[in-house]
Each structure stands twice: as structure tokens, then as C-alpha cells.
PDB file of C-alpha atoms in Angstrom:
ATOM      1  CA  MET S  21      61.915 -83.807 -57.391  1.00 30.00           C
ATOM      2  CA  ALA S  22      59.364 -82.119 -55.162  1.00 35.00           C
ATOM      3  CA  LEU S  23      55.873 -83.550 -55.424  1.00 41.00           C
ATOM      4  CA  VAL S  24      53.775 -80.485 -54.598  1.00 38.00           C
ATOM      5  CA  PRO S  25      50.365 -80.514 -56.312  1.00 43.00           C
ATOM      6  CA  TYR S  26      48.467 -78.649 -53.606  1.00 42.00           C
ATOM      7  CA  ASP S  27      47.716 -74.965 -53.647  1.00 41.00           C
ATOM      8  CA  THR S  28      49.237 -74.361 -50.225  1.00 43.00           C
ATOM      9  CA  ALA S  29      48.431 -70.671 -49.918  1.00 41.00           C
ATOM     10  CA  GLY S  30      46.874 -70.028 -46.557  1.00 43.00           C
ATOM     11  CA  VAL S  31      47.948 -73.385 -45.163  1.00 48.00           C
ATOM     12  CA  GLY S  32      50.020 -73.366 -41.983  1.00 53.00           C
ATOM     13  CA  LEU S  33      53.126 -74.562 -43.759  1.00 56.00           C
ATOM     14  CA  GLN S  34      55.354 -74.152 -40.733  1.00 65.00           C
ATOM     15  CA  LYS S  35      54.339 -77.607 -39.456  1.00 73.00           C
ATOM     16  CA  PHE S  36      55.477 -79.145 -42.759  1.00 68.00           C
ATOM     17  CA  HIS S  37      58.892 -77.507 -42.525  1.00 71.00           C
ATOM     18  CA  LYS S  38      59.634 -79.096 -39.155  1.00 83.00           C
ATOM     19  CA  PRO S  39      62.301 -81.771 -39.698  1.00 86.00           C
ATOM     20  CA  LEU S  40      60.729 -83.980 -37.044  1.00 89.00           C
ATOM     21  CA  THR S  41      57.157 -84.344 -35.809  1.00 92.00           C
ATOM     22  CA  THR S  42      56.151 -86.524 -32.854  1.00 95.00           C
ATOM     23  CA  PHE S  43      53.023 -88.601 -32.186  1.00 96.00           C
ATOM     24  CA  SER S  44      51.857 -91.084 -29.588  1.00 97.00           C
ATOM     25  CA  PHE S  45      50.044 -94.165 -30.887  1.00 97.00           C
ATOM     26  CA  ALA S  46      49.752 -97.758 -29.683  1.00 94.00           C
ATOM     27  CA  ASN S  47      51.680 -96.954 -26.486  1.00 94.00           C
ATOM     28  CA  HIS S  48      54.672 -95.853 -28.547  1.00 96.00           C
ATOM     29  CA  THR S  49      56.243 -92.489 -29.244  1.00 97.00           C
ATOM     30  CA  ILE S  50      56.552 -92.147 -33.007  1.00 97.00           C
ATOM     31  CA  GLN S  51      58.978 -89.589 -34.423  1.00 96.00           C
ATOM     32  CA  ILE S  52      58.424 -88.935 -38.109  1.00 95.00           C
ATOM     33  CA  ARG S  53      61.117 -87.224 -40.140  1.00 93.00           C
ATOM     34  CA  GLN S  54      59.779 -84.733 -42.716  1.00 90.00           C
ATOM     35  CA  ASP S  55      61.438 -83.360 -45.853  1.00 85.00           C
ATOM     36  CA  TRP S  56      59.117 -80.884 -47.563  1.00 78.00           C
ATOM     37  CA  ARG S  57      61.980 -79.168 -49.398  1.00 81.00           C
ATOM     38  CA  HIS S  58      62.984 -82.243 -51.417  1.00 77.00           C
ATOM     39  CA  LEU S  59      59.916 -84.494 -51.514  1.00 74.00           C
ATOM     40  CA  GLY S  60      56.974 -82.150 -50.948  1.00 75.00           C
ATOM     41  CA  VAL S  61      53.674 -83.850 -50.141  1.00 73.00           C
ATOM     42  CA  ALA S  62      55.325 -87.282 -50.031  1.00 74.00           C
ATOM     43  CA  ALA S  63      57.374 -86.349 -46.984  1.00 80.00           C
ATOM     44  CA  VAL S  64      55.091 -84.557 -44.544  1.00 84.00           C
ATOM     45  CA  VAL S  65      52.360 -85.795 -42.215  1.00 91.00           C
ATOM     46  CA  TRP S  66      48.902 -84.724 -43.379  1.00 89.00           C
ATOM     47  CA  ASP S  67      45.910 -84.547 -41.029  1.00 94.00           C
ATOM     48  CA  ALA S  68      44.223 -87.464 -42.797  1.00 96.00           C
ATOM     49  CA  ALA S  69      47.074 -89.766 -41.729  1.00 96.00           C
ATOM     50  CA  VAL S  70      46.669 -88.692 -38.112  1.00 97.00           C
ATOM     51  CA  VAL S  71      42.887 -89.206 -38.202  1.00 97.00           C
ATOM     52  CA  LEU S  72      43.201 -92.630 -39.852  1.00 98.00           C
ATOM     53  CA  SER S  73      45.872 -93.684 -37.331  1.00 98.00           C
ATOM     54  CA  THR S  74      43.563 -92.588 -34.500  1.00 98.00           C
ATOM     55  CA  TYR S  75      40.686 -94.546 -36.046  1.00 98.00           C
ATOM     56  CA  LEU S  76      42.820 -97.689 -36.193  1.00 98.00           C
ATOM     57  CA  GLU S  77      43.913 -97.205 -32.593  1.00 97.00           C
ATOM     58  CA  MET S  78      40.236 -96.973 -31.571  1.00 96.00           C
ATOM     59  CA  GLY S  79      39.881-100.616 -32.608  1.00 94.00           C
ATOM     60  CA  ALA S  80      37.556 -99.973 -35.525  1.00 89.00           C
ATOM     61  CA  VAL S  81      39.030-102.952 -37.379  1.00 94.00           C
ATOM     62  CA  GLU S  82      40.742-106.080 -36.101  1.00 94.00           C
ATOM     63  CA  LEU S  83      44.416-105.689 -36.948  1.00 97.00           C
ATOM     64  CA  ARG S  84      46.013-108.657 -35.214  1.00 95.00           C
ATOM     65  CA  GLY S  85      46.694-111.280 -37.849  1.00 92.00           C
ATOM     66  CA  CYS S  86      45.458-108.920 -40.553  1.00 96.00           C
ATOM     67  CA  SER S  87      47.274-108.526 -43.882  1.00 98.00           C
ATOM     68  CA  ALA S  88      47.274-104.810 -44.686  1.00 98.00           C
ATOM     69  CA  VAL S  89      48.722-102.489 -47.304  1.00 98.00           C
ATOM     70  CA  GLU S  90      49.132 -98.715 -47.159  1.00 98.00           C
ATOM     71  CA  LEU S  91      48.967 -96.907 -50.500  1.00 98.00           C
ATOM     72  CA  GLY S  92      50.835 -93.667 -51.119  1.00 95.00           C
ATOM     73  CA  ALA S  93      52.302 -93.991 -47.654  1.00 96.00           C
ATOM     74  CA  GLY S  94      54.580 -90.931 -47.752  1.00 92.00           C
ATOM     75  CA  THR S  95      56.040 -90.793 -44.255  1.00 94.00           C
ATOM     76  CA  GLY S  96      54.545 -94.181 -43.350  1.00 96.00           C
ATOM     77  CA  LEU S  97      52.699 -93.063 -40.210  1.00 97.00           C
ATOM     78  CA  VAL S  98      49.547 -95.096 -40.882  1.00 98.00           C
ATOM     79  CA  GLY S  99      51.471 -98.236 -41.779  1.00 98.00           C
ATOM     80  CA  ILE S 100      53.703 -97.862 -38.720  1.00 98.00           C
ATOM     81  CA  VAL S 101      50.659 -97.583 -36.449  1.00 98.00           C
ATOM     82  CA  ALA S 102      48.997-100.585 -38.101  1.00 98.00           C
ATOM     83  CA  ALA S 103      52.143-102.684 -37.553  1.00 98.00           C
ATOM     84  CA  LEU S 104      52.360-101.601 -33.913  1.00 98.00           C
ATOM     85  CA  LEU S 105      48.723-102.661 -33.501  1.00 98.00           C
ATOM     86  CA  GLY S 106      49.469-106.155 -34.806  1.00 97.00           C
ATOM     87  CA  ALA S 107      48.937-106.119 -38.565  1.00 98.00           C
ATOM     88  CA  GLN S 108      51.324-107.525 -41.151  1.00 98.00           C
ATOM     89  CA  VAL S 109      51.746-104.409 -43.285  1.00 98.00           C
ATOM     90  CA  THR S 110      53.137-103.722 -46.744  1.00 98.00           C
ATOM     91  CA  ILE S 111      53.890 -99.989 -46.830  1.00 98.00           C
ATOM     92  CA  THR S 112      54.046 -98.645 -50.376  1.00 97.00           C
ATOM     93  CA  ASP S 113      54.847 -95.552 -52.396  1.00 95.00           C
ATOM     94  CA  ARG S 114      56.539 -94.541 -55.621  1.00 93.00           C
ATOM     95  CA  LYS S 115      60.228 -95.261 -56.034  1.00 93.00           C
ATOM     96  CA  VAL S 116      61.279 -91.620 -55.448  1.00 90.00           C
ATOM     97  CA  ALA S 117      59.887 -91.738 -51.892  1.00 90.00           C
ATOM     98  CA  LEU S 118      60.988 -95.243 -50.856  1.00 94.00           C
ATOM     99  CA  GLU S 119      64.324 -94.505 -49.214  1.00 94.00           C
ATOM    100  CA  PHE S 120      62.783 -91.763 -47.074  1.00 93.00           C
ATOM    101  CA  LEU S 121      59.778 -93.954 -46.235  1.00 95.00           C
ATOM    102  CA  LYS S 122      61.924 -96.923 -45.252  1.00 96.00           C
ATOM    103  CA  ALA S 123      64.041 -94.778 -42.914  1.00 96.00           C
ATOM    104  CA  ASN S 124      60.933 -93.622 -41.033  1.00 96.00           C
ATOM    105  CA  VAL S 125      59.530 -97.138 -40.771  1.00 97.00           C
ATOM    106  CA  GLU S 126      62.785 -98.632 -39.478  1.00 97.00           C
ATOM    107  CA  ALA S 127      63.308 -95.787 -36.990  1.00 97.00           C
ATOM    108  CA  ASN S 128      59.882 -96.261 -35.406  1.00 97.00           C
ATOM    109  CA  LEU S 129      59.359 -99.998 -35.152  1.00 97.00           C
ATOM    110  CA  PRO S 130      60.963-101.987 -32.323  1.00 96.00           C
ATOM    111  CA  PRO S 131      63.076-104.947 -33.482  1.00 96.00           C
ATOM    112  CA  HIS S 132      60.360-107.494 -32.658  1.00 95.00           C
ATOM    113  CA  VAL S 133      57.799-105.564 -34.756  1.00 96.00           C
ATOM    114  CA  GLN S 134      60.016-104.805 -37.764  1.00 96.00           C
ATOM    115  CA  PRO S 135      59.312-108.185 -39.437  1.00 96.00           C
ATOM    116  CA  LYS S 136      55.636-107.135 -39.568  1.00 96.00           C
ATOM    117  CA  ALA S 137      56.366-104.251 -41.957  1.00 98.00           C
ATOM    118  CA  VAL S 138      57.681-104.428 -45.508  1.00 98.00           C
ATOM    119  CA  VAL S 139      58.383-101.305 -47.580  1.00 98.00           C
ATOM    120  CA  LYS S 140      57.696-101.919 -51.259  1.00 97.00           C
ATOM    121  CA  GLU S 141      57.422 -99.898 -54.438  1.00 97.00           C
ATOM    122  CA  LEU S 142      53.958 -99.466 -55.886  1.00 97.00           C
ATOM    123  CA  THR S 143      53.127 -97.069 -58.672  1.00 95.00           C
ATOM    124  CA  TRP S 144      49.368 -97.271 -59.132  1.00 95.00           C
ATOM    125  CA  GLY S 145      48.298 -99.077 -62.259  1.00 94.00           C
ATOM    126  CA  GLN S 146      51.853 -99.981 -63.286  1.00 93.00           C
ATOM    127  CA  ASN S 147      53.625-102.682 -61.285  1.00 91.00           C
ATOM    128  CA  LEU S 148      50.587-104.577 -60.025  1.00 95.00           C
ATOM    129  CA  ALA S 149      52.055-107.899 -61.167  1.00 93.00           C
ATOM    130  CA  SER S 150      54.340-107.813 -58.117  1.00 95.00           C
ATOM    131  CA  PHE S 151      51.243-108.100 -55.900  1.00 96.00           C
ATOM    132  CA  SER S 152      48.938-111.113 -55.866  1.00 95.00           C
ATOM    133  CA  PRO S 153      45.310-110.342 -56.777  1.00 95.00           C
ATOM    134  CA  GLY S 154      43.201-109.970 -53.645  1.00 95.00           C
ATOM    135  CA  GLU S 155      46.318-110.240 -51.512  1.00 94.00           C
ATOM    136  CA  PHE S 156      45.233-108.016 -48.606  1.00 97.00           C
ATOM    137  CA  ASP S 157      42.519-108.019 -45.955  1.00 97.00           C
ATOM    138  CA  LEU S 158      42.805-104.265 -45.435  1.00 98.00           C
ATOM    139  CA  ILE S 159      43.799-101.452 -47.813  1.00 98.00           C
ATOM    140  CA  LEU S 160      44.657 -98.123 -46.203  1.00 98.00           C
ATOM    141  CA  GLY S 161      45.023 -94.713 -47.802  1.00 98.00           C
ATOM    142  CA  ALA S 162      45.359 -91.271 -46.221  1.00 97.00           C
ATOM    143  CA  ASP S 163      45.003 -88.199 -48.425  1.00 93.00           C
ATOM    144  CA  ILE S 164      45.708 -90.047 -51.665  1.00 94.00           C
ATOM    145  CA  ILE S 165      42.878 -88.804 -53.913  1.00 90.00           C
ATOM    146  CA  TYR S 166      44.131 -85.304 -54.730  1.00 81.00           C
ATOM    147  CA  LEU S 167      45.401 -85.787 -58.325  1.00 85.00           C
ATOM    148  CA  GLU S 168      42.619 -86.398 -60.830  1.00 89.00           C
ATOM    149  CA  GLU S 169      44.970 -87.915 -63.403  1.00 92.00           C
ATOM    150  CA  THR S 170      45.731 -90.749 -60.935  1.00 93.00           C
ATOM    151  CA  PHE S 171      42.094 -91.688 -60.222  1.00 95.00           C
ATOM    152  CA  THR S 172      41.745 -94.406 -62.875  1.00 95.00           C
ATOM    153  CA  ASP S 173      45.066 -96.003 -61.910  1.00 96.00           C
ATOM    154  CA  LEU S 174      44.159 -95.844 -58.217  1.00 97.00           C
ATOM    155  CA  LEU S 175      40.818 -97.550 -58.832  1.00 96.00           C
ATOM    156  CA  GLN S 176      42.536-100.251 -60.899  1.00 97.00           C
ATOM    157  CA  THR S 177      45.003-100.765 -58.045  1.00 97.00           C
ATOM    158  CA  LEU S 178      42.264-101.020 -55.419  1.00 97.00           C
ATOM    159  CA  ASP S 179      40.405-103.541 -57.564  1.00 96.00           C
ATOM    160  CA  HIS S 180      43.556-105.645 -58.007  1.00 97.00           C
ATOM    161  CA  LEU S 181      44.486-105.682 -54.326  1.00 97.00           C
ATOM    162  CA  CYS S 182      40.959-106.434 -53.061  1.00 95.00           C
ATOM    163  CA  SER S 183      39.235-109.749 -52.634  1.00 94.00           C
ATOM    164  CA  GLU S 184      35.554-110.156 -51.759  1.00 93.00           C
ATOM    165  CA  ARG S 185      36.506-110.065 -48.071  1.00 94.00           C
ATOM    166  CA  SER S 186      38.809-107.040 -48.229  1.00 97.00           C
ATOM    167  CA  VAL S 187      38.047-103.704 -46.594  1.00 97.00           C
ATOM    168  CA  ILE S 188      39.318-100.366 -47.920  1.00 98.00           C
ATOM    169  CA  LEU S 189      39.657 -97.395 -45.560  1.00 98.00           C
ATOM    170  CA  LEU S 190      40.336 -94.027 -47.201  1.00 98.00           C
ATOM    171  CA  ALA S 191      40.831 -90.901 -45.101  1.00 97.00           C
ATOM    172  CA  CYS S 192      40.530 -87.588 -46.909  1.00 94.00           C
ATOM    173  CA  ARG S 193      39.472 -83.993 -46.788  1.00 89.00           C
ATOM    174  CA  ILE S 194      36.940 -83.087 -49.488  1.00 85.00           C
ATOM    175  CA  ARG S 195      38.745 -80.016 -50.806  1.00 80.00           C
ATOM    176  CA  TYR S 196      37.626 -79.741 -54.384  1.00 78.00           C
ATOM    177  CA  GLU S 197      34.943 -80.947 -56.780  1.00 84.00           C
ATOM    178  CA  ARG S 198      37.397 -83.514 -58.140  1.00 83.00           C
ATOM    179  CA  ASP S 199      37.487 -85.220 -54.720  1.00 86.00           C
ATOM    180  CA  SER S 200      33.723 -85.761 -54.929  1.00 90.00           C
ATOM    181  CA  ARG S 201      34.162 -87.054 -58.483  1.00 93.00           C
ATOM    182  CA  PHE S 202      36.576 -89.685 -57.204  1.00 94.00           C
ATOM    183  CA  LEU S 203      34.049 -90.845 -54.606  1.00 95.00           C
ATOM    184  CA  ALA S 204      31.439 -91.147 -57.369  1.00 94.00           C
ATOM    185  CA  MET S 205      33.890 -93.238 -59.411  1.00 95.00           C
ATOM    186  CA  LEU S 206      34.641 -95.382 -56.353  1.00 95.00           C
ATOM    187  CA  GLN S 207      30.921 -96.004 -55.791  1.00 95.00           C
ATOM    188  CA  ARG S 208      30.559 -97.383 -59.314  1.00 94.00           C
ATOM    189  CA  GLN S 209      32.994-100.192 -58.467  1.00 93.00           C
ATOM    190  CA  PHE S 210      32.616-100.591 -54.701  1.00 96.00           C
ATOM    191  CA  SER S 211      30.052-100.300 -51.942  1.00 96.00           C
ATOM    192  CA  VAL S 212      31.038 -97.158 -50.026  1.00 96.00           C
ATOM    193  CA  SER S 213      29.987 -95.673 -46.688  1.00 97.00           C
ATOM    194  CA  GLN S 214      31.346 -92.958 -44.430  1.00 97.00           C
ATOM    195  CA  VAL S 215      32.399 -94.537 -41.131  1.00 97.00           C
ATOM    196  CA  HIS S 216      34.055 -91.591 -39.359  1.00 97.00           C
ATOM    197  CA  TYR S 217      34.329 -87.811 -39.511  1.00 97.00           C
ATOM    198  CA  ASP S 218      36.719 -85.599 -37.552  1.00 97.00           C
ATOM    199  CA  PRO S 219      35.135 -82.120 -37.488  1.00 96.00           C
ATOM    200  CA  GLU S 220      38.207 -80.438 -36.023  1.00 95.00           C
ATOM    201  CA  LYS S 221      40.440 -81.592 -38.873  1.00 95.00           C
ATOM    202  CA  ASP S 222      37.601 -81.832 -41.429  1.00 94.00           C
ATOM    203  CA  VAL S 223      38.685 -85.339 -42.399  1.00 96.00           C
ATOM    204  CA  HIS S 224      36.316 -88.084 -43.540  1.00 97.00           C
ATOM    205  CA  ILE S 225      37.002 -91.815 -43.453  1.00 98.00           C
ATOM    206  CA  TYR S 226      35.251 -93.904 -46.078  1.00 97.00           C
ATOM    207  CA  LYS S 227      34.927 -97.676 -46.014  1.00 98.00           C
ATOM    208  CA  ALA S 228      34.688 -99.499 -49.319  1.00 98.00           C
ATOM    209  CA  GLN S 229      34.228-103.131 -50.320  1.00 97.00           C
ATOM    210  CA  LYS S 230      33.605-104.903 -53.581  1.00 91.00           C
ATOM    211  CA  SER S 231      29.990-104.389 -54.546  1.00 76.00           C
ATOM    212  CA  SER S 232      28.905-107.950 -53.828  1.00 64.00           C
ATOM    213  CA  GLN S 233      29.509-107.129 -50.170  1.00 47.00           C
ATOM    214  CA  LYS S 234      26.950-104.294 -50.169  1.00 46.00           C
ATOM    215  CA  GLU S 235      24.437-106.108 -47.987  1.00 45.00           C
ATOM    216  CA  GLU S 236      27.069-106.483 -45.237  1.00 46.00           C
ATOM    217  CA  LEU S 237      27.891-102.764 -44.920  1.00 40.00           C
TER     218      LEU S 237
END
């Protein structure tokens, strides 16, 4: 099943058809396997993942000793980088993408870092009982707000995973009106601010916390 909701006309698709793409983060060379033909958007590296990984590497948040989760991880790049930077990371996606995701994670984490990363199924709004409420200090998402029919489930998932202390970082490109609608929905439940913008890749990073934390943003 190919998960391909984007209108990809005009996009430089050749980079998505490469079987392997290489990055350098956290003093490691990371080689991500891609599989556009079979898994579509779940199996290629989008610019938002690169920008969010760069933001983490800049030290924007303290990752050592941090409990983090990546939502809709796809290739797992962001979660891999977070683990290399010292976080204990649960890297999640839907069941159809898990085998591919796990292979990328295992291929890119040295043996001493592998215990810091767990790959786990998470379908937004459905199997939340397998995660403790407020379980994570940091919730990460790169390019995960593109399907309007998932917005309510995604918000429910964010609310479940967050405690009063948790920080959400969402990296995205504002492509369509629906993306702005999601941000408006997010602001009704969380305090939201833009903390980074990459003009070259046209990617925004938004920070969100439960609304009681508004005065601390």
C-alpha cells in the first residue's frame, strides 16, 4: 500500500526515488533507506525532518535524559538524531511502516545507543492505551499535519501523550489552507509559538505546550 496523499506535480521527485540518502548529524553519518514505490510518503525523507533534526542538533532543547516520542516517524531520521543526542526515544508509526522504520533505526544506531530507541506502533487516536498519559517530556513531529481527516485524532494523541511539563515540536511547511486550520485547532488546546523558520526549505517549527503553560512560553 503506497501512502501518497500529496500532489507531487512539480516536486523534485528524483530525491525520493533514491534508495539511500545520507546525512551527517551528531557526529554520525546516517544512511536512510527510502522506498517511495511501496510506502510512498512514509518511506522518504521530507525537508521538515531535516530541519527538525538540525534544530535538535543546535541544542534548542535538552535531550540528555529526556523521554521523547516521534509521531509519524516514517524513515525515523528525527528519532535517530534524538537518540544520538542522548534522548530515550520511542519512534512510532502505523503498522504498515514499522518493519521499514525499524530497519532504518537499527542500521543507524551504534550498539551502545540502540537501547535508547524503541520502535512502536501508534495509530493516532486508536491504540493510545498502550502509552501512559503524559508519558513523554518531548513530542516530535515532522511533516505530519497534511491529512485533514487525521487532525482530530492527532490532537487527541498529543493531548494524551503530554503532561503539563511536556514540549511539542512540530516541523512543517504551510502548503495549504488546511495546514493553517490545523494550527488554529492546535491553538485551541495548546499554547503555540513559532520557534524556528528555515527560509531555504520554507519549513516552520512550532512549539506547543498545554495551555496552563502559556505564561512560560
